[in-house]
Every structure is written in C-alpha cells, then in structure tokens.
Amino acid sequence: AQTVTQSQPEMSVQEAETVTLSCTYDTSESDYYLFWYKQPPSRQMILVIRQEAYKQQNATENRFSVNFQKAAKSFSLKISDSQLGDAAMYFCAYPMEYGNKLVFGAGTILRVKS
Amino acid sequence: SAVISQKPSRDICQRGTSLTIQCQVDSQVTMMFWYRQQPGQSLTLIATANQGSEATYESGFVIDKFPISRPNLTFSTLTVSNMSPEDSSIYLCSVEDPREPQYFGPGTRLLVL
C-alpha cells in the first residue's frame, strides 16, 4: 500500500532563515508525481510545488525547492528566506494512481518567528 | 489553474439532518474529488466523481451516507446524510485534468451539534 510519512509534526523557523520539511513515501511505481500543499489558517489548500519522478532535476518555485531522492523515496521541501506568511500546515502528497486519488501525509505545522 | 468555489462556506447543523455541499468550477474538468478533513487531521479521500457515472467511494465511505452527484463537467454536490457530531469536519472538493495537479476549493466547515 502506498503511504506518505511526514515525521515532523511541528517545525519553527526564524524569519529570513531556511527550513526543510521532510517527507518519505512508499511506492512500487517508477513514474509518478509528488506534491507539497500548504494550508494556512484559512483552510484553503494551496499547491506549493510538484516534482515529476522521471526528472532528475529538483523542482524550484521561487523560495521553495525540493530535494528529491528517488532511490531513498524522499521528497523534502526547503523554504528559503522564510516569511511570516509561510506559517501554515504543509502536506506532502502522492497519487495512489497516476494523477488520481491523492494520499496525504499527516502534515507539518510550520511556525515562523519574527 | 481552475477556480473552484464551494457553498456553503460553513454551517452548523443538528444531528439527524442532512447537508448538501456544492462545488463549482470555472472550467470543464474530467475528475472531481471529495475529501474530508477531521479536526487536526490530514485529508482523507471520500470519493471520486466522474460525469456520467456513479461515484467511486473509498474504503470506509458509503453512498447512503455520502451521496454524490456530478451532473456536468463543472459541478458536483456532496450530501452528508443523517449527520452526527462525528461528521464535524472540513469538506473539500478538488479537480484535476490530465497532466495537471489537483486544485482545491476553499472548503466547507461543518459543525454538527
């Protein structure tokens, strides 16, 4: 069964510093996507970044980047120059079937200190 | 990305009643999904709704409790039937087209008394 594990229930970072959120997953597929979603207090789920497994290059979106280690089945999210608006719950997600049925990790609460 | 709206945004209901949640998308999409997020928890998929066919439910969710309609490619409804306090959750719809990630609606926050 596919599973997604986020081992950090909560993380804190000082404003302008860098923080890394970890995620591991389990799959027997070779071609798939991985996603990080952000859920601020408004509860809106916002797509932060996605990674295609067949691409060796790590995805980057402005201050957000991933460290994708396919062999280790690891997919961590790095947030650089952290801002107060980055405070939220972050979920790692993997589709059970290609493009469908997202399985979410338990989430990591990120707190940003000013 | 698709723009998704949900109605109502929140509601407080009495146990034993039913609530229908609407999900509207600004473009035609192939697949729509309904998720539940219980307080302090992650998201769990309830069902997949495709236009023109019966919804496909995940383990632990049944049609009698969560009937779903998908009358066209831009709209879907989820009904939470015979509610109990355990149904208090945020209900989210999401949409997906091939080669695109899933985008989520703003959610419906339900409290059952």
Short mmCIF file of C-alpha atoms in Angstrom, two decimals:
data_model
loop_
_atom_site.label_atom_id
_atom_site.label_comp_id
_atom_site.label_asym_id
_atom_site.label_seq_id
_atom_site.Cartn_x
_atom_site.Cartn_y
_atom_site.Cartn_z
CA ALA A 1 0.00 0.00 0.00
CA GLN A 2 1.19 3.47 -0.82
CA THR A 3 1.97 5.56 2.23
CA VAL A 4 3.27 9.05 2.82
CA THR A 5 5.14 9.85 6.05
CA GLN A 6 5.87 13.25 7.49
CA SER A 7 7.89 12.67 10.63
CA GLN A 8 7.91 16.28 11.87
CA PRO A 9 4.58 17.24 13.47
CA GLU A 10 5.81 20.78 14.03
CA MET A 11 8.73 22.97 12.96
CA SER A 12 9.80 26.50 13.80
CA VAL A 13 11.96 28.88 11.80
CA GLN A 14 13.16 32.40 12.31
CA GLU A 15 12.03 34.92 9.75
CA ALA A 16 14.51 35.15 6.82
CA GLU A 17 16.06 31.78 7.72
CA THR A 18 15.80 28.49 5.85
CA VAL A 19 13.80 25.46 6.93
CA THR A 20 13.44 21.96 5.49
CA LEU A 21 10.35 19.81 5.88
CA SER A 22 10.80 16.10 5.35
CA CYS A 23 8.60 13.56 3.60
CA THR A 24 9.09 9.93 2.69
CA TYR A 25 6.80 7.75 0.65
CA ASP A 26 6.41 4.20 -0.42
CA THR A 27 5.60 3.12 -3.95
CA SER A 28 6.45 0.44 -6.46
CA GLU A 29 5.79 2.68 -9.44
CA SER A 30 8.58 4.27 -11.45
CA ASP A 31 6.80 7.25 -12.96
CA TYR A 32 4.73 9.47 -10.71
CA TYR A 33 4.27 12.95 -9.31
CA LEU A 34 4.83 14.23 -5.81
CA PHE A 35 3.28 17.36 -4.36
CA TRP A 36 3.63 19.76 -1.47
CA TYR A 37 0.49 21.63 -0.43
CA LYS A 38 0.19 24.47 2.04
CA GLN A 39 -2.87 25.00 4.23
CA PRO A 40 -2.91 28.36 6.04
CA PRO A 41 -5.44 29.12 8.79
CA SER A 42 -7.99 29.98 6.10
CA ARG A 43 -8.01 26.21 5.34
CA GLN A 44 -7.53 26.78 1.61
CA MET A 45 -5.27 24.08 0.17
CA ILE A 46 -2.62 25.74 -1.98
CA LEU A 47 -0.27 23.86 -4.27
CA VAL A 48 3.29 24.86 -3.42
CA ILE A 49 5.37 22.72 -5.72
CA ARG A 50 5.32 19.43 -7.62
CA GLN A 51 8.03 17.05 -8.73
CA GLU A 52 7.92 14.58 -11.60
CA ALA A 53 9.72 11.41 -10.63
CA TYR A 54 11.32 10.85 -14.03
CA LYS A 55 13.02 14.25 -13.86
CA GLN A 56 16.34 14.21 -12.07
CA GLN A 57 16.37 17.95 -11.61
CA ASN A 58 14.82 19.15 -8.37
CA ALA A 59 11.79 21.40 -8.79
CA THR A 60 12.04 25.03 -7.75
CA GLU A 61 9.38 27.71 -7.33
CA ASN A 62 10.83 31.00 -6.14
CA ARG A 63 11.78 30.48 -2.46
CA PHE A 64 10.52 26.89 -2.45
CA SER A 65 12.59 23.99 -3.66
CA VAL A 66 12.61 20.25 -3.21
CA ASN A 67 15.31 17.71 -2.54
CA PHE A 68 14.05 14.64 -4.37
CA GLN A 69 15.90 11.40 -3.70
CA LYS A 70 14.11 8.78 -5.76
CA ALA A 71 16.11 5.79 -4.58
CA ALA A 72 15.55 6.76 -0.96
CA LYS A 73 11.91 7.69 -1.68
CA SER A 74 12.46 11.01 -0.01
CA PHE A 75 10.87 14.32 -1.01
CA SER A 76 11.77 17.21 1.28
CA LEU A 77 10.67 20.82 0.92
CA LYS A 78 13.12 23.66 1.52
CA ILE A 79 11.79 27.13 2.22
CA SER A 80 14.39 29.87 1.90
CA ASP A 81 14.15 33.39 3.32
CA SER A 82 11.12 32.36 5.40
CA GLN A 83 8.34 34.90 5.70
CA LEU A 84 5.56 35.29 8.23
CA GLY A 85 3.09 34.36 5.51
CA ASP A 86 4.73 30.95 5.19
CA ALA A 87 3.26 29.92 8.54
CA ALA A 88 0.84 27.11 7.76
CA MET A 89 0.31 23.38 7.76
CA TYR A 90 2.29 21.71 4.99
CA PHE A 91 1.20 18.42 3.47
CA CYS A 92 3.20 16.11 1.27
CA ALA A 93 1.00 14.18 -1.16
CA TYR A 94 1.36 11.30 -3.58
CA PRO A 95 -1.23 9.99 -6.07
CA MET A 96 -2.29 6.40 -5.48
CA GLU A 97 -2.90 6.06 -9.18
CA TYR A 98 -1.35 8.21 -11.84
CA GLY A 99 -2.94 11.63 -11.49
CA ASN A 100 -5.66 10.42 -9.13
CA LYS A 101 -6.56 9.84 -5.54
CA LEU A 102 -4.04 11.84 -3.57
CA VAL A 103 -2.72 10.28 -0.38
CA PHE A 104 -1.64 12.91 2.12
CA GLY A 105 0.91 12.78 4.88
CA ALA A 106 -0.10 13.75 8.39
CA GLY A 107 1.18 17.27 7.88
CA THR A 108 3.80 19.52 9.46
CA ILE A 109 2.85 22.73 11.22
CA LEU A 110 5.36 25.45 10.34
CA ARG A 111 5.67 28.39 12.70
CA VAL A 112 7.63 31.46 11.63
CA LYS A 113 9.08 33.66 14.35
CA SER A 114 9.65 37.35 13.82
CA SER B 1 -5.32 26.87 -12.66
CA ALA B 2 -9.01 26.20 -12.16
CA VAL B 3 -11.02 28.48 -9.89
CA ILE B 4 -13.22 26.48 -7.55
CA SER B 5 -15.99 27.67 -5.29
CA GLN B 6 -17.89 25.82 -2.61
CA LYS B 7 -21.20 26.54 -0.95
CA PRO B 8 -21.84 26.88 1.90
CA SER B 9 -18.51 28.02 3.32
CA ARG B 10 -19.62 26.88 6.75
CA ASP B 11 -22.70 25.61 8.53
CA ILE B 12 -23.92 24.45 11.89
CA CYS B 13 -26.40 21.60 11.72
CA GLN B 14 -28.44 19.49 14.08
CA ARG B 15 -27.80 15.78 14.35
CA GLY B 16 -30.03 13.64 12.17
CA THR B 17 -30.30 16.24 9.41
CA SER B 18 -28.57 16.34 6.02
CA LEU B 19 -26.47 18.98 4.32
CA THR B 20 -25.66 19.28 0.62
CA ILE B 21 -22.37 20.92 -0.32
CA GLN B 22 -21.92 22.35 -3.79
CA CYS B 23 -18.70 22.56 -5.75
CA GLN B 24 -18.49 24.75 -8.86
CA VAL B 25 -15.52 25.02 -11.24
CA ASP B 26 -14.91 27.77 -13.76
CA SER B 27 -13.86 25.33 -16.48
CA GLN B 28 -14.74 21.83 -17.58
CA VAL B 29 -12.77 19.19 -15.74
CA THR B 30 -12.66 15.45 -16.06
CA MET B 31 -12.30 14.38 -12.48
CA MET B 32 -13.63 15.81 -9.27
CA PHE B 33 -12.84 14.56 -5.80
CA TRP B 34 -14.34 14.98 -2.37
CA TYR B 35 -12.14 14.94 0.75
CA ARG B 36 -12.83 15.10 4.43
CA GLN B 37 -10.51 16.74 6.95
CA GLN B 38 -11.43 15.99 10.53
CA PRO B 39 -10.27 18.43 13.21
CA GLY B 40 -6.49 18.44 13.49
CA GLN B 41 -6.15 15.69 10.90
CA SER B 42 -4.95 15.26 7.37
CA LEU B 43 -7.18 14.94 4.31
CA THR B 44 -8.91 11.67 3.51
CA LEU B 45 -10.47 10.96 0.15
CA ILE B 46 -14.19 10.20 0.31
CA ALA B 47 -14.94 9.54 -3.35
CA THR B 48 -14.14 10.29 -6.95
CA ALA B 49 -16.91 11.84 -9.04
CA ASN B 50 -16.88 11.48 -12.82
CA GLN B 51 -19.55 12.95 -15.03
CA GLY B 52 -21.98 10.41 -16.35
CA SER B 53 -21.13 7.60 -13.96
CA GLU B 54 -21.61 6.61 -10.35
CA ALA B 55 -19.13 7.99 -7.88
CA THR B 56 -16.38 5.67 -6.70
CA TYR B 57 -16.13 5.52 -2.91
CA GLU B 58 -13.06 4.79 -0.83
CA SER B 59 -12.97 2.23 1.91
CA GLY B 60 -14.97 3.38 4.91
CA PHE B 61 -17.30 5.65 2.95
CA VAL B 62 -20.67 4.59 1.56
CA ILE B 63 -23.14 6.09 -0.86
CA ASP B 64 -26.02 6.07 1.61
CA LYS B 65 -24.08 8.33 3.95
CA PHE B 66 -22.35 10.49 1.34
CA PRO B 67 -24.39 10.57 -1.87
CA ILE B 68 -22.66 12.45 -4.67
CA SER B 69 -23.97 13.96 -7.87
CA ARG B 70 -21.97 15.03 -10.93
CA PRO B 71 -24.49 16.33 -13.45
CA ASN B 72 -21.96 18.05 -15.73
CA LEU B 73 -18.26 18.80 -16.15
CA THR B 74 -18.26 21.92 -13.95
CA PHE B 75 -20.40 20.97 -10.95
CA SER B 76 -20.74 18.38 -8.21
CA THR B 77 -22.54 18.01 -4.91
CA LEU B 78 -21.79 16.01 -1.79
CA THR B 79 -24.53 15.32 0.72
CA VAL B 80 -23.72 14.42 4.30
CA SER B 81 -26.73 12.42 5.44
CA ASN B 82 -28.17 11.71 8.87
CA MET B 83 -25.41 13.73 10.48
CA SER B 84 -23.82 13.06 13.84
CA PRO B 85 -21.20 15.09 15.74
CA GLU B 86 -18.53 12.78 14.29
CA ASP B 87 -19.27 14.28 10.88
CA SER B 88 -17.98 17.66 12.04
CA SER B 89 -15.15 18.29 9.58
CA ILE B 90 -13.98 20.39 6.72
CA TYR B 91 -15.17 19.02 3.40
CA LEU B 92 -13.11 19.92 0.36
CA CYS B 93 -13.65 19.33 -3.31
CA SER B 94 -10.79 19.21 -5.75
CA VAL B 95 -10.49 18.97 -9.51
CA GLU B 96 -7.94 17.55 -11.85
CA ASP B 97 -7.29 17.38 -15.54
CA PRO B 98 -4.67 15.15 -17.14
CA ARG B 99 -1.14 16.44 -16.62
CA GLU B 100 -2.36 19.00 -14.08
CA PRO B 101 -2.14 18.74 -10.31
CA GLN B 102 -5.22 18.78 -8.17
CA TYR B 103 -6.59 22.16 -7.20
CA PHE B 104 -8.82 22.55 -4.18
CA GLY B 105 -11.88 24.54 -3.33
CA PRO B 106 -11.91 26.69 -0.20
CA GLY B 107 -13.67 24.01 1.83
CA THR B 108 -16.92 23.79 3.78
CA ARG B 109 -16.58 23.84 7.54
CA LEU B 110 -19.33 21.74 9.11
CA LEU B 111 -20.22 21.59 12.78
CA VAL B 112 -22.84 19.10 13.90
CA LEU B 113 -24.44 19.64 17.28
#
